[in-house]
Each structure stands twice: as structure tokens, then as C-alpha cells.
Tab-separated table of C-alpha atoms in Angstrom:
chain	number	residue	atom	x	y	z
A	30	UNK	CA	0.333	-0.016	-0.085
A	31	UNK	CA	1.469	3.324	-1.522
A	32	UNK	CA	1.426	5.605	1.284
A	33	UNK	CA	-0.051	9.479	1.417
A	34	UNK	CA	1.578	12.818	2.163
A	35	UNK	CA	0.189	14.642	4.915
A	36	UNK	CA	-0.692	18.223	4.239
A	37	UNK	CA	-1.468	20.519	6.907
A	38	UNK	CA	-4.387	23.423	6.615
A	39	UNK	CA	-4.160	26.341	9.006
A	40	UNK	CA	-7.193	28.302	8.998
A	41	UNK	CA	-9.465	29.797	11.637
A	42	UNK	CA	-12.459	30.031	9.379
A	43	UNK	CA	-14.252	26.218	9.013
A	44	UNK	CA	-15.569	27.509	5.738
A	45	UNK	CA	-12.296	27.814	4.446
A	46	UNK	CA	-10.725	24.755	5.700
A	47	UNK	CA	-13.802	23.221	3.989
A	48	UNK	CA	-13.012	24.876	0.618
A	49	UNK	CA	-9.425	23.955	0.694
A	50	UNK	CA	-10.378	20.223	1.816
A	51	UNK	CA	-12.699	20.336	-1.616
A	52	UNK	CA	-9.842	21.725	-3.607
A	53	UNK	CA	-6.838	19.271	-2.582
A	54	UNK	CA	-9.026	16.110	-2.251
A	55	UNK	CA	-8.380	15.451	-5.946
A	56	UNK	CA	-4.588	14.623	-4.526
A	57	UNK	CA	-5.671	11.621	-2.428
A	58	UNK	CA	-3.411	12.829	0.098
A	59	UNK	CA	-4.118	12.810	3.977
A	60	UNK	CA	-5.463	16.238	4.718
A	61	UNK	CA	-5.085	17.409	8.403
A	62	UNK	CA	-7.105	20.477	9.857
A	63	UNK	CA	-5.431	22.806	12.377
A	64	UNK	CA	-7.792	26.179	13.168
A	65	UNK	CA	-5.108	28.061	14.924
A	66	UNK	CA	-1.404	28.363	14.729
A	67	UNK	CA	-1.131	27.059	18.281
A	68	UNK	CA	-3.115	23.778	17.217
A	69	UNK	CA	-0.988	23.679	14.265
A	70	UNK	CA	2.513	23.615	16.022
A	71	UNK	CA	0.914	20.963	18.397
A	72	UNK	CA	0.235	18.822	15.217
A	73	UNK	CA	3.876	19.677	13.753
A	74	UNK	CA	4.805	17.830	17.169
A	75	UNK	CA	3.996	13.975	16.057
A	76	UNK	CA	3.433	14.211	12.434
A	77	UNK	CA	5.690	14.792	9.166
A	78	UNK	CA	3.934	17.156	6.450
A	79	UNK	CA	4.837	17.378	2.687
A	80	UNK	CA	3.291	20.980	2.860
A	81	UNK	CA	1.594	23.586	4.949
A	82	UNK	CA	-1.478	26.067	3.723
A	83	UNK	CA	-1.076	28.544	5.918
A	84	UNK	CA	-3.654	31.498	6.905
A	85	UNK	CA	-1.802	34.929	7.087
A	86	UNK	CA	-4.778	36.805	9.121
A	87	UNK	CA	-5.644	34.893	12.558
A	88	UNK	CA	-6.526	35.839	15.920
A	89	UNK	CA	-3.802	35.162	18.425
A	90	UNK	CA	-0.640	33.844	16.640
A	91	UNK	CA	-0.949	34.805	12.997
A	92	UNK	CA	0.747	33.004	10.334
A	93	UNK	CA	4.082	34.939	10.274
A	94	UNK	CA	4.244	33.943	13.581
A	95	UNK	CA	3.289	30.439	13.298
A	96	UNK	CA	5.550	30.629	10.163
A	97	UNK	CA	8.422	31.947	12.710
A	98	UNK	CA	7.984	29.053	15.275
A	99	UNK	CA	8.155	26.381	12.569
A	100	UNK	CA	11.299	27.520	10.971
A	101	UNK	CA	13.099	27.986	14.293
A	102	UNK	CA	12.494	24.092	14.793
A	103	UNK	CA	14.825	21.615	13.434
A	104	UNK	CA	12.620	18.954	13.092
A	105	UNK	CA	9.963	21.913	10.521
A	106	UNK	CA	11.860	24.293	9.295
A	107	UNK	CA	12.338	22.414	6.129
A	108	UNK	CA	8.381	22.145	5.376
A	109	UNK	CA	7.012	24.211	2.267
A	110	UNK	CA	4.491	26.735	3.591
A	111	UNK	CA	2.435	28.310	1.474
A	112	UNK	CA	0.839	31.676	2.780
A	113	UNK	CA	-3.350	32.508	1.791
A	114	UNK	CA	-4.382	35.827	2.674
A	115	UNK	CA	-7.543	37.495	2.119
A	116	UNK	CA	-5.995	40.951	1.818
A	117	UNK	CA	-3.273	42.339	-0.516
A	118	UNK	CA	-1.412	44.820	1.381
A	119	UNK	CA	1.077	45.442	-1.148
A	120	UNK	CA	4.812	44.677	-1.887
A	121	UNK	CA	5.866	44.822	1.145
A	122	UNK	CA	3.343	42.586	3.047
A	123	UNK	CA	4.235	39.783	0.350
A	124	UNK	CA	8.118	40.194	1.243
A	125	UNK	CA	7.499	39.927	5.263
A	126	UNK	CA	5.578	36.450	3.949
A	127	UNK	CA	8.760	35.847	2.130
A	128	UNK	CA	10.928	36.645	5.207
A	129	UNK	CA	9.024	34.410	7.159
A	130	UNK	CA	9.913	31.051	5.536
A	131	UNK	CA	7.181	31.244	2.612
A	132	UNK	CA	7.694	29.594	-0.554
A	133	UNK	CA	4.673	30.781	-2.043
A	134	UNK	CA	2.229	33.776	-1.137
A	135	UNK	CA	-1.339	33.491	-2.842
A	136	UNK	CA	-4.409	36.086	-2.192
A	137	UNK	CA	-7.805	35.178	-1.587
A	138	UNK	CA	-9.779	33.915	-3.657
A	139	UNK	CA	-7.369	32.059	-5.611
A	140	UNK	CA	-7.176	29.751	-8.863
A	141	UNK	CA	-8.300	25.867	-7.429
A	142	UNK	CA	-6.259	24.794	-10.249
A	143	UNK	CA	-3.301	26.426	-10.001
A	144	UNK	CA	-3.504	26.318	-5.966
A	145	UNK	CA	-3.745	22.328	-6.614
A	146	UNK	CA	-1.025	22.350	-9.161
A	147	UNK	CA	1.403	23.789	-6.377
A	148	UNK	CA	0.511	21.598	-3.559
A	149	UNK	CA	0.772	18.589	-5.674
A	150	UNK	CA	4.793	19.646	-6.780
A	151	UNK	CA	5.926	19.651	-3.149
A	152	UNK	CA	3.891	16.196	-2.551
A	153	UNK	CA	5.926	14.544	-5.183
A	154	UNK	CA	9.056	15.992	-3.969
A	155	UNK	CA	8.268	14.831	-0.543
A	156	UNK	CA	7.371	11.481	-1.498
A	157	UNK	CA	10.393	11.019	-3.270
A	158	UNK	CA	12.555	11.501	-0.287
A	159	UNK	CA	10.594	9.325	1.411
A	160	UNK	CA	11.626	6.769	-0.932
A	161	UNK	CA	15.036	7.684	-1.482
A	162	UNK	CA	15.011	7.702	2.584
A	163	UNK	CA	14.189	4.012	2.489
A	164	UNK	CA	16.810	3.097	-0.249
A	165	UNK	CA	19.377	4.884	2.300
A	166	UNK	CA	17.913	2.691	5.078
A	167	UNK	CA	18.304	-0.476	2.683
A	168	UNK	CA	21.588	0.364	1.727
A	169	UNK	CA	23.016	1.328	5.520
A	170	UNK	CA	21.694	-2.272	6.899
A	171	UNK	CA	23.444	-3.870	3.895
A	172	UNK	CA	26.600	-2.281	4.631
A	173	UNK	CA	26.407	-3.341	8.534
A	174	UNK	CA	25.507	-6.719	7.650
A	175	UNK	CA	28.418	-6.960	5.156
A	176	UNK	CA	30.888	-5.701	7.845
A	177	UNK	CA	29.135	-8.449	10.598
A	178	UNK	CA	29.843	-10.941	8.067
A	179	UNK	CA	33.308	-10.247	6.649
A	180	UNK	CA	34.596	-10.196	10.002
A	181	UNK	CA	33.105	-13.609	11.025
A	182	UNK	CA	35.049	-15.071	8.088
A	183	UNK	CA	31.534	-15.330	6.133
A	184	UNK	CA	33.070	-14.398	2.622
A	185	UNK	CA	31.173	-16.344	0.601
A	186	UNK	CA	27.692	-16.309	2.094
A	187	UNK	CA	28.353	-12.242	2.234
A	188	UNK	CA	29.213	-12.193	-1.840
A	189	UNK	CA	26.196	-14.321	-3.155
A	190	UNK	CA	23.761	-12.555	-0.184
A	191	UNK	CA	24.958	-8.783	-1.109
A	192	UNK	CA	24.551	-9.450	-4.931
A	193	UNK	CA	21.074	-10.355	-4.605
A	194	UNK	CA	20.215	-7.324	-2.592
A	195	UNK	CA	22.290	-5.126	-4.638
A	196	UNK	CA	20.465	-6.306	-7.441
A	197	UNK	CA	17.173	-5.892	-5.533
A	198	UNK	CA	18.162	-2.194	-4.274
A	199	UNK	CA	19.821	-0.758	-7.739
A	200	UNK	CA	15.780	-1.475	-9.163
A	201	UNK	CA	14.605	0.199	-6.610
A	202	UNK	CA	16.530	3.366	-6.873
A	203	UNK	CA	16.093	3.337	-10.518
A	204	UNK	CA	12.525	3.699	-10.336
A	205	UNK	CA	12.863	6.803	-7.649
A	206	UNK	CA	15.672	8.093	-10.243
A	207	UNK	CA	13.170	7.906	-13.017
A	208	UNK	CA	10.332	9.383	-11.104
A	209	UNK	CA	12.577	12.051	-10.090
A	210	UNK	CA	13.896	12.746	-13.491
A	211	UNK	CA	9.853	13.226	-14.438
A	212	UNK	CA	9.171	15.167	-12.151
A	213	UNK	CA	12.196	17.665	-12.748
A	214	UNK	CA	10.734	17.889	-16.517
A	215	UNK	CA	7.797	19.116	-15.521
A	216	UNK	CA	9.327	21.785	-13.437
A	217	UNK	CA	10.047	24.662	-16.285
A	218	UNK	CA	10.599	28.227	-15.909
A	219	UNK	CA	7.421	29.053	-14.150
A	220	UNK	CA	7.717	26.765	-11.336
A	221	UNK	CA	8.496	28.061	-8.243
A	222	UNK	CA	12.036	28.641	-7.198
A	223	UNK	CA	11.843	26.935	-4.196
A	224	UNK	CA	10.462	23.405	-6.046
A	225	UNK	CA	13.114	23.802	-8.644
A	226	UNK	CA	15.861	23.744	-5.742
A	227	UNK	CA	14.218	21.265	-3.547
A	228	UNK	CA	13.960	19.130	-7.211
A	229	UNK	CA	17.678	19.732	-7.620
A	230	UNK	CA	18.704	18.724	-3.915
A	231	UNK	CA	16.821	15.616	-4.492
A	232	UNK	CA	18.881	14.968	-7.596
A	233	UNK	CA	21.987	15.575	-5.991
A	234	UNK	CA	20.701	13.035	-3.037
A	235	UNK	CA	20.013	10.483	-5.986
A	236	UNK	CA	23.242	10.760	-7.467
A	237	UNK	CA	25.186	10.315	-3.815
A	238	UNK	CA	23.487	6.993	-3.156
A	239	UNK	CA	23.651	5.907	-6.852
A	240	UNK	CA	27.582	6.131	-6.539
A	241	UNK	CA	27.542	4.539	-2.916
A	242	UNK	CA	25.302	1.784	-4.685
A	243	UNK	CA	28.005	1.160	-7.700
A	244	UNK	CA	30.625	1.103	-5.368
A	245	UNK	CA	29.626	-1.705	-3.480
A	246	UNK	CA	29.267	-4.037	-6.814
A	247	UNK	CA	31.085	-6.923	-6.658
A	248	UNK	CA	34.842	-6.421	-7.880
A	249	UNK	CA	34.457	-2.404	-7.426
A	250	UNK	CA	36.684	-2.418	-4.267
A	251	UNK	CA	34.686	-0.076	-2.809
A	252	UNK	CA	33.259	-2.108	0.262
A	253	UNK	CA	34.221	1.117	2.431
A	254	UNK	CA	31.386	3.567	0.408
A	255	UNK	CA	30.160	6.357	2.434
A	256	UNK	CA	26.670	7.026	2.028
A	257	UNK	CA	25.160	10.949	0.796
A	258	UNK	CA	23.657	12.773	3.914
A	259	UNK	CA	20.231	12.553	4.311
A	260	UNK	CA	19.922	16.159	5.138
């Protein structure tokens, strides 16, 4: 079963949350509601999210303050934030949104198709990163098992087992690489700069993982290959 990404919707007005759910339901992901900045921060303590849609005008802790708290936390600082606002206060207000860490700033009423398309990009990037982390975990396990087998003189068994697992890992990684390449091609010059940068970062991590995997192939002499950082 394919794991669904979580999307956090933050707005103090129930009708706005309902409208966002109607627009984003076609993405078939898990939509999580939060009616205040405090409630959003609480949800972020326990769950991982692909993207956050954050209303600017909220009583108490507004969107800017909420975003500042999100960006200060190591666990959540890299989650993309799309600000939603019903009032256009001009360039200064927009700049404040980007300064608070937003990747986009959309004024209401917004085009449902455009919003859905923007969110879908970050969902895809998130899912590719999840797959990449899973492949890296399998590769780390293989490295640990190989080192243990070598230490106990199990070279022959290790060689056969490693070959089979490396083949499976290579096939899985190839699938992630293929999807990542297709996603990058979708991000043309009109795409968000943050989305393009995130996609490029994902490609670099994939390249590092591929090099580490290739170094483990029999006869490569690379049993001590280092895995790329997952940051």
C-alpha cells in the first residue's frame, strides 16, 4: 500500500478549511486541519507533512508568527509553507511573508487549479524524498550486515547475499531516479524557485546514493563506500 503524504491546512475559519479540502481532495492525500497557529504547531510535533497551507490573518498567533515558530524548529524548518491571505497589502506585506519562510504567497480568492498544482509539486517531492530515505536505510543495513559477515569469515555467503540485495536495491533506486527525472522535467521556468531547488537537491542525493551503491558491486573494491547525507 502506497503511503499518503500529509498536508496541513491552517485557517481559523471552518468554511475556508472546507473549501481547501474540496480543492485538494483530488490529490488523494491525507488532509489535516488546524484552526489556529497553536493547533498547527501541536500537529507538527508528532506528524511529518509534505507542505503547509497557512492563513495569514488569524486571531492570536497569526500566520507570520506561526511560520517563524515552524522555521525555528529543526524538525519542521524545511517543510514548504504556502501563505494564503484575503487581503493584498502590497509588496511590503508579500515580502514579509517570504521573509518568514514562505515558498509562495497566494491572495484569496485563488484559482483552485493553480493551488492544487502548486501543492502537488511539493507532495511529489516529499514522496520522492521518503523513497530515497527508505533506499538509504536498506543500503545502510546491507553495509552493516556485510561488515559483520566479513568480520566472522563469511565472505562467500556475504558475496551471494550481497549480490541479490544489491540487485534489488539498484532496481528500486532506478525507479525513484526515473520518477525524479520526470518530475524535474515538469518543473519549467515558471515553477516556484523553491520547488526547483528542492528537486535539484533530491537529484544530488540520488546521485550520491547511486555512486555508493555502484561502489558496493562485486569487484568494485568499494566496500567502504560512504552514504550521502540525508539532510
